[in-house]
Coordinates of C-alpha atoms in Angstrom, one line a residue:
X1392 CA 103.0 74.2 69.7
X1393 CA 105.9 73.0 71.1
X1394 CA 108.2 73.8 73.8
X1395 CA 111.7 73.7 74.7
X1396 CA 111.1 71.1 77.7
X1397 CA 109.1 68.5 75.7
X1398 CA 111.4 65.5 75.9
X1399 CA 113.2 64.2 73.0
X1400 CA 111.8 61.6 70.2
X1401 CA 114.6 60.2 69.2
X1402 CA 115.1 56.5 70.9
X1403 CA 118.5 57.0 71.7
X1404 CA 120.9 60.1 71.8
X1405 CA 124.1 59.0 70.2
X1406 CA 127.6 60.8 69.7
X1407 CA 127.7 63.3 66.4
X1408 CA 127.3 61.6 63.0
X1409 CA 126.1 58.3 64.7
X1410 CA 122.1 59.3 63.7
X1411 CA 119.0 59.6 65.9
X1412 CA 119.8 62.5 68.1
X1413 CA 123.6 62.8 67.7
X1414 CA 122.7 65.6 64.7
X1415 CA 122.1 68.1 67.4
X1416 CA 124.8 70.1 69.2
X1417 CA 125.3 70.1 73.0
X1418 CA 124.3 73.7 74.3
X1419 CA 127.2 76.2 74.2
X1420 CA 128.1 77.9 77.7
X1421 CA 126.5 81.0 76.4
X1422 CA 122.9 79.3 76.0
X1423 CA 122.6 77.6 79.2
X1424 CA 124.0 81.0 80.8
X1425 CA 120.7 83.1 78.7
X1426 CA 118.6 80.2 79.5
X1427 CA 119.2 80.2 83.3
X1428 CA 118.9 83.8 83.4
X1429 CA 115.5 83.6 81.4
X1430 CA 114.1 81.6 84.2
X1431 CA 115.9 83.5 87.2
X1432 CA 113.9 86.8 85.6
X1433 CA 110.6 85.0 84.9
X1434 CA 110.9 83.9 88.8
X1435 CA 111.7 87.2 89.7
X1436 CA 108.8 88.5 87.9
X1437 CA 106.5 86.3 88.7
X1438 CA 107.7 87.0 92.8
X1439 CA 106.9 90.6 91.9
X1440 CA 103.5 90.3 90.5
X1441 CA 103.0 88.2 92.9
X1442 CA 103.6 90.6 95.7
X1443 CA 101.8 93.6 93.7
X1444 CA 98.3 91.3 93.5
X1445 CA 99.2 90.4 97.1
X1446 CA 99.0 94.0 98.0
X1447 CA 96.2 95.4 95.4
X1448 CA 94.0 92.7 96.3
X1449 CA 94.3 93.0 100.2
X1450 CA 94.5 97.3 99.6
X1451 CA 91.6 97.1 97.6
X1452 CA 89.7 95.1 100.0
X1453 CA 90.8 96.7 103.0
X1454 CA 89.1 100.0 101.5
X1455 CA 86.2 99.1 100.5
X1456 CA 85.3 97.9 103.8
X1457 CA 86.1 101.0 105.3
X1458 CA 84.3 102.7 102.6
X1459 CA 81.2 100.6 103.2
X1460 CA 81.4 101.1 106.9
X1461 CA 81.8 105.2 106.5
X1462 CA 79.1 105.4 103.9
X1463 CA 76.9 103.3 106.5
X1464 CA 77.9 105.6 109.0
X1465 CA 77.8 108.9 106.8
X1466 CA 74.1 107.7 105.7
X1467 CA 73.1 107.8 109.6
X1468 CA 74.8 111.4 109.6
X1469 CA 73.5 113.1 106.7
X1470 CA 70.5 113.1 104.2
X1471 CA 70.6 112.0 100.6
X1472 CA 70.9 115.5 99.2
X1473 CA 74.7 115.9 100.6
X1474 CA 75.6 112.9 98.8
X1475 CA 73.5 114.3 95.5
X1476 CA 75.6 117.5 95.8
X1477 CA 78.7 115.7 96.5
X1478 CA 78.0 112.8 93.6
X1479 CA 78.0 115.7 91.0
X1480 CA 80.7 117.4 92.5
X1481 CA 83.1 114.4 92.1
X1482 CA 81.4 114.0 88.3
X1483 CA 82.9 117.7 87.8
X1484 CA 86.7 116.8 89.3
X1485 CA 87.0 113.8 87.7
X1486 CA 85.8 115.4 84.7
X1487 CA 88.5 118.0 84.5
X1488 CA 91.1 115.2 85.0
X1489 CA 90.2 113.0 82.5
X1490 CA 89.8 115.8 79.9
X1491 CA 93.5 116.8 80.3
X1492 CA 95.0 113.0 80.8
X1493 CA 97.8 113.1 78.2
X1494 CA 98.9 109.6 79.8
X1495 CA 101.8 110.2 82.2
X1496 CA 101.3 107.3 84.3
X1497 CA 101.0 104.6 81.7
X1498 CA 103.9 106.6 79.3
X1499 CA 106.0 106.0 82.4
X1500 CA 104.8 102.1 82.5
X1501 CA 105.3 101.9 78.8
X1502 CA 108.7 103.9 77.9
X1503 CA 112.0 102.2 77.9
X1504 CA 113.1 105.2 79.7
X1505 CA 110.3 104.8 82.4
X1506 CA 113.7 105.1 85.1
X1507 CA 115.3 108.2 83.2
X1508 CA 115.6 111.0 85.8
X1509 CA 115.1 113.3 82.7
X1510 CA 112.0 111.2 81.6
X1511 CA 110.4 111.8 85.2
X1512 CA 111.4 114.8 86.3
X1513 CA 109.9 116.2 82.7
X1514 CA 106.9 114.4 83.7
X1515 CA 106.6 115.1 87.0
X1516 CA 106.5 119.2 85.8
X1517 CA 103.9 118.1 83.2
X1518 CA 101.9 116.7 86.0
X1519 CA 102.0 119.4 88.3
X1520 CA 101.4 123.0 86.1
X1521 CA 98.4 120.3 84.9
X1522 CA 97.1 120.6 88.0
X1523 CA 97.4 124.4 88.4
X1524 CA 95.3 124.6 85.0
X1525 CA 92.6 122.3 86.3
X1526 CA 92.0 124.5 89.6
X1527 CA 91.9 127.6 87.6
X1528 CA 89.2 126.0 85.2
X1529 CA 87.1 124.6 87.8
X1530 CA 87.1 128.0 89.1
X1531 CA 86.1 129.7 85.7
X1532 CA 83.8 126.8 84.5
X1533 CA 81.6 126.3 88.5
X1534 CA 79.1 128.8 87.7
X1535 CA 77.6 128.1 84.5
X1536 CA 78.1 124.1 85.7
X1537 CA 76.3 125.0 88.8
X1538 CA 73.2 127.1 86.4
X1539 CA 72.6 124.1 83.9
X1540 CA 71.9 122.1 87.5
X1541 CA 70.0 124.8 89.5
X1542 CA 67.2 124.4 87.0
X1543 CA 66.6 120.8 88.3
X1544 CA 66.7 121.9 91.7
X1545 CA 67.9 124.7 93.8
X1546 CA 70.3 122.9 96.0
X1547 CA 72.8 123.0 93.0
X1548 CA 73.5 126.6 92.7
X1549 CA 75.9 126.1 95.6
X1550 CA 78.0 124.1 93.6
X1551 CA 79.6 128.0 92.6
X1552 CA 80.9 128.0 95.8
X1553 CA 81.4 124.5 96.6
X1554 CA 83.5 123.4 93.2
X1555 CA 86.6 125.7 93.5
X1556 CA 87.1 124.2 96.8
X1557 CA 86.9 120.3 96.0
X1558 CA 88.6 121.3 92.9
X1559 CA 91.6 121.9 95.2
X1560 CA 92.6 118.3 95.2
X1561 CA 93.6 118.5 91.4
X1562 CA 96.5 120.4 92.7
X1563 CA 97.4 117.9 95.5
X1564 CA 97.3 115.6 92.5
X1565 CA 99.5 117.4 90.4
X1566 CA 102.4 117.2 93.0
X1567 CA 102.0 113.5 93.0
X1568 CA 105.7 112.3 93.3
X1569 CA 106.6 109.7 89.9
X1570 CA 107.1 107.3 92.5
X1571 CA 103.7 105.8 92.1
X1572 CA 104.1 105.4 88.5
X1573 CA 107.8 103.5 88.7
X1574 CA 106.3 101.2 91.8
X1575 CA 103.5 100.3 89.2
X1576 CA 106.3 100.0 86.9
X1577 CA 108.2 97.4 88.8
X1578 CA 105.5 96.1 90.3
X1579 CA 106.5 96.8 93.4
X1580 CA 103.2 98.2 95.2
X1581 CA 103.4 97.4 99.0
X1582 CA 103.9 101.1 99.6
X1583 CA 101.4 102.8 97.0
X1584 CA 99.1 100.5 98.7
X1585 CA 99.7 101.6 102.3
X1586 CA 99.9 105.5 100.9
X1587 CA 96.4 104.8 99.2
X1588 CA 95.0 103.2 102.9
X1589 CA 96.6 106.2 105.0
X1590 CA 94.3 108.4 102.5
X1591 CA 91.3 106.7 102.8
X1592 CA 91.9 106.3 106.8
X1593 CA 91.8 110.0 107.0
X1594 CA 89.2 111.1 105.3
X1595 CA 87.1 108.8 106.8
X1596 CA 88.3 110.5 110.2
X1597 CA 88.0 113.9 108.8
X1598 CA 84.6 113.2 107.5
X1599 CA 82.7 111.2 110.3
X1600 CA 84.3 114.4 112.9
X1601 CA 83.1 116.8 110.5
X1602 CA 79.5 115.2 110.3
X1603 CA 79.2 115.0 113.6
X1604 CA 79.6 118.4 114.1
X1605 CA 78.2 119.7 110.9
X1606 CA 76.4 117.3 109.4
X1607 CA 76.8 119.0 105.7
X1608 CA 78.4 118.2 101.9
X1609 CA 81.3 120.2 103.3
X1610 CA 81.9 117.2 105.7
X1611 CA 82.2 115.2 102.0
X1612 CA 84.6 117.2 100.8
X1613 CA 86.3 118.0 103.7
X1614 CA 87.3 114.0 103.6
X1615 CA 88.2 114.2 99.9
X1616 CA 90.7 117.2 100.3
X1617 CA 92.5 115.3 102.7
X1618 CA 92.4 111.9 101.3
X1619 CA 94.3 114.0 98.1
X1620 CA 96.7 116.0 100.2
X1621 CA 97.6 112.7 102.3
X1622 CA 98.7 110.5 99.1
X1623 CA 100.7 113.3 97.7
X1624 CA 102.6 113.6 101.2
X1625 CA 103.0 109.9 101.2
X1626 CA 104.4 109.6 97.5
X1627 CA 107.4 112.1 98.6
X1628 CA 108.4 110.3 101.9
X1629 CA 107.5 106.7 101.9
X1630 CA 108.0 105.4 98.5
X1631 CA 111.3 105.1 97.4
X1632 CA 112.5 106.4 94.3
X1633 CA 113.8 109.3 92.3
X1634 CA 113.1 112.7 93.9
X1635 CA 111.0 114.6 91.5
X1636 CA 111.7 118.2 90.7
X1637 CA 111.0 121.1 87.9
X1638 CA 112.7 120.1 84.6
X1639 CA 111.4 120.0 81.4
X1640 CA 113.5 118.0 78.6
X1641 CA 112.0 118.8 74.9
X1642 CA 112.8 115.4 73.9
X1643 CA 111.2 113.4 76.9
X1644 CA 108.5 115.8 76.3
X1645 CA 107.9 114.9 72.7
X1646 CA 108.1 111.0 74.0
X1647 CA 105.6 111.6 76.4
X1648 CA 102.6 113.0 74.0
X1649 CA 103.3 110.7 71.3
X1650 CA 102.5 108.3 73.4
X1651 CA 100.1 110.2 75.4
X1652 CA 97.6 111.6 72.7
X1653 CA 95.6 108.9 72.5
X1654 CA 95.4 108.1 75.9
X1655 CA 94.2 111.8 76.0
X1656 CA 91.6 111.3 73.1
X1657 CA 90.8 108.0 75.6
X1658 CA 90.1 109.3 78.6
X1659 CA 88.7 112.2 77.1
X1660 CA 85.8 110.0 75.4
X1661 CA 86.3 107.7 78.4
X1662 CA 84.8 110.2 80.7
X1663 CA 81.9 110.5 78.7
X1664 CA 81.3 106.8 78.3
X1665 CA 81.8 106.3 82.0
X1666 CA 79.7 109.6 83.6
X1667 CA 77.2 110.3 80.9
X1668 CA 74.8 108.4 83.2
X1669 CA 74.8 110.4 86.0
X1670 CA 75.4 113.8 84.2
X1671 CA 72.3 113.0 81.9
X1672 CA 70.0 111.6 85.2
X1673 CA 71.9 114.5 87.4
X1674 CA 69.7 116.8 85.3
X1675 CA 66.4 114.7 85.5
X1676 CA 66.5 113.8 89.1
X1677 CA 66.5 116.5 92.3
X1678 CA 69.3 116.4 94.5
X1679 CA 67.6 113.8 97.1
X1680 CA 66.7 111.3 94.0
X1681 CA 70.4 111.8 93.3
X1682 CA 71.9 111.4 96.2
X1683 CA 69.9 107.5 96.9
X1684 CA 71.0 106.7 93.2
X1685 CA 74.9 108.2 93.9
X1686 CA 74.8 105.9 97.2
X1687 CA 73.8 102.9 95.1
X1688 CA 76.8 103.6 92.8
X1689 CA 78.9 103.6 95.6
X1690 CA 78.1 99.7 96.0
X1691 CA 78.3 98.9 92.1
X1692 CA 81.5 100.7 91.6
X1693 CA 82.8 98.3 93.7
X1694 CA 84.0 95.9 91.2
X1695 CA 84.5 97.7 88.6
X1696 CA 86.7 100.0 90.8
X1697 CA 88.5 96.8 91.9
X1698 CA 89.2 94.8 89.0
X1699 CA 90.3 98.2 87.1
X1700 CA 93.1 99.3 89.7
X1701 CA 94.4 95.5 89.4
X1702 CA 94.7 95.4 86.1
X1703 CA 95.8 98.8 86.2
X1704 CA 98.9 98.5 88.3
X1705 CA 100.1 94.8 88.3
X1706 CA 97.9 93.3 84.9
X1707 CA 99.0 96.3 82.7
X1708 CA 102.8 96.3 84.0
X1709 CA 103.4 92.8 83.6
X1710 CA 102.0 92.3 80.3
X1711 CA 104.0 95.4 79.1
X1712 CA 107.0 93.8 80.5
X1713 CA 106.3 90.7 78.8
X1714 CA 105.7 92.7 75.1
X1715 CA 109.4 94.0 76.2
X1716 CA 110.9 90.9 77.2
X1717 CA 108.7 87.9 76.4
X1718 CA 106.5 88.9 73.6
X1719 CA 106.1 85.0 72.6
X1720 CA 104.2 84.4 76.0
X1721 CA 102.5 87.0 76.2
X1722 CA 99.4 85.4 74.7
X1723 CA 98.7 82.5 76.9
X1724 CA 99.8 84.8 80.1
X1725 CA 96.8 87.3 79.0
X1726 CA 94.2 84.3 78.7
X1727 CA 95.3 82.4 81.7
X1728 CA 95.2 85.9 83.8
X1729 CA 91.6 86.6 82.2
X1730 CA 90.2 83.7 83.4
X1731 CA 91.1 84.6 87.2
X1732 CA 90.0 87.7 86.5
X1733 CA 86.6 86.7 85.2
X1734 CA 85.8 84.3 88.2
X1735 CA 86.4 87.5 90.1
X1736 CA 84.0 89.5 88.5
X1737 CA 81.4 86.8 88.6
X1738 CA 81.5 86.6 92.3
X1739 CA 82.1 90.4 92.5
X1740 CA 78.7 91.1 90.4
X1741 CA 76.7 88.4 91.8
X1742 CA 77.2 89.1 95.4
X1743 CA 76.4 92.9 94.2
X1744 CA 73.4 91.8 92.6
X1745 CA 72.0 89.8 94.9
X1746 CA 72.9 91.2 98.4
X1747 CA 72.6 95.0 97.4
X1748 CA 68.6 94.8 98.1
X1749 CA 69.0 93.4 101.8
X1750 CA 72.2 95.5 102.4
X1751 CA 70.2 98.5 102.0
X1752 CA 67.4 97.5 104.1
X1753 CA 70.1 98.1 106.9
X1754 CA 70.4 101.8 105.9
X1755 CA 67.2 104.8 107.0
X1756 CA 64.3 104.1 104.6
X1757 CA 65.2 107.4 102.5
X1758 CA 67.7 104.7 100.9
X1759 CA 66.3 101.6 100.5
X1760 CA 65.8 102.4 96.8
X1761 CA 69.4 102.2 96.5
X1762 CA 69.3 98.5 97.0
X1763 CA 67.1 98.1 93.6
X1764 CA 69.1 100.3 91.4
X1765 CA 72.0 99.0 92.4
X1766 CA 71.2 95.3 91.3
X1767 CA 69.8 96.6 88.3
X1768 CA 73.0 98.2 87.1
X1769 CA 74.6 94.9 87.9
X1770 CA 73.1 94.2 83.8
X1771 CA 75.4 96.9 82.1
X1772 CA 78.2 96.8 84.5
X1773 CA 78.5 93.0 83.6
X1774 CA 79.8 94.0 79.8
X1775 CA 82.2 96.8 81.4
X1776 CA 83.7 94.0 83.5
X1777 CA 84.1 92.2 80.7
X1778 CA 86.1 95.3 78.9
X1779 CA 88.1 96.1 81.9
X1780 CA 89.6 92.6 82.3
X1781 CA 91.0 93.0 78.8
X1782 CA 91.3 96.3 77.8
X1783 CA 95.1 96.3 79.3
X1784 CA 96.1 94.4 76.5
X1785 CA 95.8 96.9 74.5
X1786 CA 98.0 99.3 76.1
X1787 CA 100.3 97.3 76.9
X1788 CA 100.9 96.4 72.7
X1789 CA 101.1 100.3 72.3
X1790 CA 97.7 100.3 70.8
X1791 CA 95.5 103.7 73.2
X1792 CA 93.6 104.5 69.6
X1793 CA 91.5 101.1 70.1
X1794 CA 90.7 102.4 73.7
X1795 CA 89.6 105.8 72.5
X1796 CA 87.1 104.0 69.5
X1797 CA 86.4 101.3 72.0
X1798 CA 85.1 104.5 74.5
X1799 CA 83.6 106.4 71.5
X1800 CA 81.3 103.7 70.7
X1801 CA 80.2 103.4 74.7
X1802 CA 79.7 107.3 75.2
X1803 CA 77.2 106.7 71.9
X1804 CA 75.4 103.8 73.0
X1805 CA 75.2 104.8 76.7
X1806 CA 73.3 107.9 75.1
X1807 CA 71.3 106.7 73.3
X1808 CA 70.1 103.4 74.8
X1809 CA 70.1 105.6 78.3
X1810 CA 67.8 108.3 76.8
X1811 CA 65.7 106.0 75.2
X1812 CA 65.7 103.7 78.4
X1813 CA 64.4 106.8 80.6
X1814 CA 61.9 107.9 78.3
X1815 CA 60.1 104.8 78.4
X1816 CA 60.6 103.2 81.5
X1817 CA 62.0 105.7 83.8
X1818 CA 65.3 104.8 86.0
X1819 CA 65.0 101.2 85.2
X1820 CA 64.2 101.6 81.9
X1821 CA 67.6 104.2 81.6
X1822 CA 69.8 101.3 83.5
X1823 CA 68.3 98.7 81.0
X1824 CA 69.5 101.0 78.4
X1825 CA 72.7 101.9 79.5
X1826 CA 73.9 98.4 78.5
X1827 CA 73.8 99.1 74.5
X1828 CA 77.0 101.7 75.3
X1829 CA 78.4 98.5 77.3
X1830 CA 78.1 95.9 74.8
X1831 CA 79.1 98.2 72.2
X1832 CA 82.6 99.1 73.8
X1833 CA 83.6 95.3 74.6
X1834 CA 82.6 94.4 71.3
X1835 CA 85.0 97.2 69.7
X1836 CA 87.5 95.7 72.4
X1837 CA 87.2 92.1 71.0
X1838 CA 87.6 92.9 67.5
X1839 CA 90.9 94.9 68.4
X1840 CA 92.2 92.3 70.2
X1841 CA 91.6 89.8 67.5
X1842 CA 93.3 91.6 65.0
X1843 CA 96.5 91.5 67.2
X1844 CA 95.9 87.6 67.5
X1845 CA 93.9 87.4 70.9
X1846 CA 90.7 86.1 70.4
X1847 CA 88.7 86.4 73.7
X1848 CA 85.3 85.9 72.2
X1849 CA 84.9 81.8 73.8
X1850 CA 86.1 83.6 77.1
X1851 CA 83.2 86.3 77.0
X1852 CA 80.1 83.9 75.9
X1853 CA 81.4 81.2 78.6
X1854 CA 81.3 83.4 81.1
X1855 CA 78.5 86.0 80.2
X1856 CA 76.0 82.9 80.3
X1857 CA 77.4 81.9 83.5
X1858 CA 76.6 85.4 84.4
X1859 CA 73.2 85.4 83.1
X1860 CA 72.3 82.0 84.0
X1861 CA 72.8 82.3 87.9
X1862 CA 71.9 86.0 88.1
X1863 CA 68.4 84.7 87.0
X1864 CA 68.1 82.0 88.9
X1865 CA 68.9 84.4 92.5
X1866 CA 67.1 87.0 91.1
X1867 CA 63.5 84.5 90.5
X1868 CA 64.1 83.3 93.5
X1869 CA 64.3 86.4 95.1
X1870 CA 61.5 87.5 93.3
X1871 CA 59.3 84.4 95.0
X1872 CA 60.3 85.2 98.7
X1873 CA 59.4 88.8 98.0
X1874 CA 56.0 87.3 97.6
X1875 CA 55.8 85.1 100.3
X1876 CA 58.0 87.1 103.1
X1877 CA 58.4 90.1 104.9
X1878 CA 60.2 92.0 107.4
X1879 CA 63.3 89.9 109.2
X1880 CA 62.3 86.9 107.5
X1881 CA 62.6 88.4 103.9
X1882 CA 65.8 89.9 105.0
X1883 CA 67.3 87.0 106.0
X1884 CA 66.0 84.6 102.8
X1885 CA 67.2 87.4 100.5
X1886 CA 70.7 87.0 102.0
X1887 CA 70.6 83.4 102.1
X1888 CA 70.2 82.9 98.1
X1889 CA 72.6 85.3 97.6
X1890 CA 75.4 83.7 99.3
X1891 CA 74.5 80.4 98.7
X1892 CA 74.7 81.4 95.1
X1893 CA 78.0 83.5 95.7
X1894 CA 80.0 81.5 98.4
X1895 CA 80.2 78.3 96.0
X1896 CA 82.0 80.5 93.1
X1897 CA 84.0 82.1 96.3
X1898 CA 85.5 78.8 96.8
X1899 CA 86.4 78.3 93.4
X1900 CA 87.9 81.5 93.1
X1901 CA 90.2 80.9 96.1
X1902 CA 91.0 77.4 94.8
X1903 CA 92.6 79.0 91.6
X1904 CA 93.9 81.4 92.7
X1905 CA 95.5 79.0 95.5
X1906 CA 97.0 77.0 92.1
X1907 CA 98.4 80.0 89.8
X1908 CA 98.0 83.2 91.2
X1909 CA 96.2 86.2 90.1
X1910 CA 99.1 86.6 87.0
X1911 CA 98.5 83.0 85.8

């Protein structure tokens, strides 16, 4: 395919009529003008994304080493059944949200009138008697939640009590300022970023104080109320933008759930794809089991968490400005990110993989079966990767009904191959099994993609046997020291073939990204 900057064939330009190149007319004023200001906005863009990955990537980091550091600490404090209660608490909040997500966030990323004071302020009032409704069902719906739980084990008929209060942050939520959605818009994340780290800063404050002094789940939630009321604070005062008040405009409204009901019918399913594991092992396991497997999530959630707020706020943004501006690029600008993105996950998953089983060795005993679980749920969290660095694509062509089959076809397989999984081989076996629900989203994911002319298939066999090829290779290694080692020295060996496995595609990762950025 060519390109406007390949030189010239013909051997020599000549004047008009003289043949060779003189049948082609100089550039009018007008051209050179459109073409200069093509390249001034693709700068500008590119300066912007740049920025936003800048600051997701160094946000996201930053948090997750605080949040490794306060669930070290918070392990010390409490014992695994606060986390067991607290794990299916947060399954129940984020439940509630993402059975009412009619799409504000990514209608206000899509719309061409994603700055329309009108557009947001409608939204904003959407967003906020939404989270009114969600309090006053998590009120209703906490007692019969916490009676299909207390038959697994007591413990859980406190979540009556304990739900209406966590449920609080959906409120907090609601007030959100449209602020955070027009930063994502514009790629202009710095503050969103700092907002998100002021949150996270104090819970972990509230928290560890609260554990100290009563070392309960309240402490947990304690931490998540103020994380919630902190961001929505933060959204009204330190990001700049249109102030948000109560307006509702039928029009923007009617703008809003065309686009949105799918990425209701979406989130909807995608709750059940992405929580039917610990809802369905919630009810099998008692609240200690729980809480060791819930701590083990909080390690493997780490990627996944990561690589879906990037291409959440700067992937999604820019490759919906590109279908407005640029569609003609926006092909080779999705495979060139994709690739970046993949490295990542490889060295995300490996390290999680392979270091989770000495990490956990550092933590009381009552968790060192976190460190297994968590490498083995490295296997199906490999194919969701895989999904969430091209999923985006999607939305950003206006296409939500692929997401919702794509998450229809993981909620299916994740119950089925997870069922079946438990019932022969216990919690392995169910981890195992959860990876039919993986495969079978990504593959609905690739075939949607195709049909809109972005084949990804070479991309996900390149890099799955990468995956599979050095994941075996640390984990039989692994495997041999376990044998031949114990104590410090087992420790230590363990550590050692997972960073010498990881550090190498570290380096790689940080040379490309050196070259062409996280966008490409």
């Amino acid at each position: 395919m060519s390109s406007g900057t390949e030189p010239s064939t013909d051997p020599v330009p000549g004047p008009a009529g003289s043949g060779g190149g003189g049948n082609r007319s100089a550039p009018t004023a007008e051209q050179i003008a459109a073409e200069a200001q093509a390249t001034a906005d693709e700068a500008d863009l590119g300066s912007r994304a740049a920025s936003s990955s800048f600051w997701t990537v160094g946000g996201l980091a930053a948090a997750n080493l605080v949040r490794l550091a306060s669930n070290f600490i918070l392990a010390g404090l409490l014992i695994p059944d606060e986390f067991g209660l607290s794990g299916l608490i947060a399954v129940f909040v984020m439940g509630l949200g993402m059975f009412s997500d009619v799409g504000i966030g990514p209608s206000i990323v899509h719309s061409k009138r994603g700055e329309d004071a009108r557009f947001l302020n409608t939204a904003w009032t959407t967003q906020v008697l939404r989270g009114f409704a969600l309090w006053a069902v998590a009120c209703v719906v906490a007692g019969p939640y916490a009676d299909f739980f207390e038959k697994t084990d007591p413990l859980y008929a406190s979540f009556g009590t304990l739900i209406p209060v966590a449920a609080l942050m959906t409120v907090f939520q609601g007030f959100n300022s449209t602020r955070i959605f027009t930063a994502e818009r514009n790629l202009a994340l710095a503050k969103k970023i700092q907002g998100d780290l002021a949150g996270q800063a104090a819970a972990v404050i509230v928290m560890v104080s609260y554990a100290l002094v009563s070392p309960t789940v309240w402490a947990l939630i304690a931490g998540a109320l103020t994380q919630s009321f902190v961001v929505m604070v933060w959204s009204h005062t330190m990001i700049p933008g249109e102030r948000n008040r109560l307006l509702f405009d039928r029009d923007c409204a009617a703008e809003l759930f065309k686009f949105g009901r799918w990425i209701f019918v979406s989130t909807l399913i995608t709750f059940l794809a992405m929580q039917i594991d610990r809802l369905f092992i919630g009810s099998e396991l008692s609240a200690q089991e729980y809480g060791v497997y819930t701590v083990a999530m909080g390690i493997t959630n780490i990627p996944q968490y990561l690589l879906g707020v990037l291409t959440g706020t700067v992937i999604f943004p820019l490759l919906a400005q590109y279908r407005r501006e640029r569609p003609e690029v926006l092909a080779e600008k999705f495979r060139s990110q994709r690739v970046t993105l993949l490295i990542g996950a490889l060295v995300m998953g490996l390290g999680v993989g392979l270091l989770s089983r000495p990490f956990f060795l550092l933590y009381k005993p009552e968790y060192h079966d976190a460190g297994w679980i968590a490498g083995l749920f490295m296997v199906p969290t490999w194919f969701f990767l895989l999904t969430v660095t091209s999923d985006r694509a999607l939305l950003a062509l206006g296409r939500p009904k692929a997401l919702a089959l794509s998450n229809l076809a993981a909620f299916f397989g994740k119950l089925i191959g997870g069922y079946w999984g438990y019932e022969l081989g216990g919690v392995p076996g169910f981890l195992f099994g959860l990876s039919l629900g993986t495969v079978l989203c990504h593959v609905v994911v690739q075939i949607a993609l195709r049909l809109e002319g972005l084949d990804i298939l070479r991309q996900d066999l390149e890099f799955t046997a990468y995956a599979m090829g050095l994941g075996l290779l640390g984990y039989g290694l692994q495997w041999v020291a376990d044998r031949q080692l114990e104590g410090p020295a087992l420790f230590v060996t363990w550590s050692a073939i997972g960073l010498g496995l990881v550090l190498p595609l570290g380096l790689i990762l940080f040379k490309r990204l050196k070259r062409v950025g996280i966008t490409g």
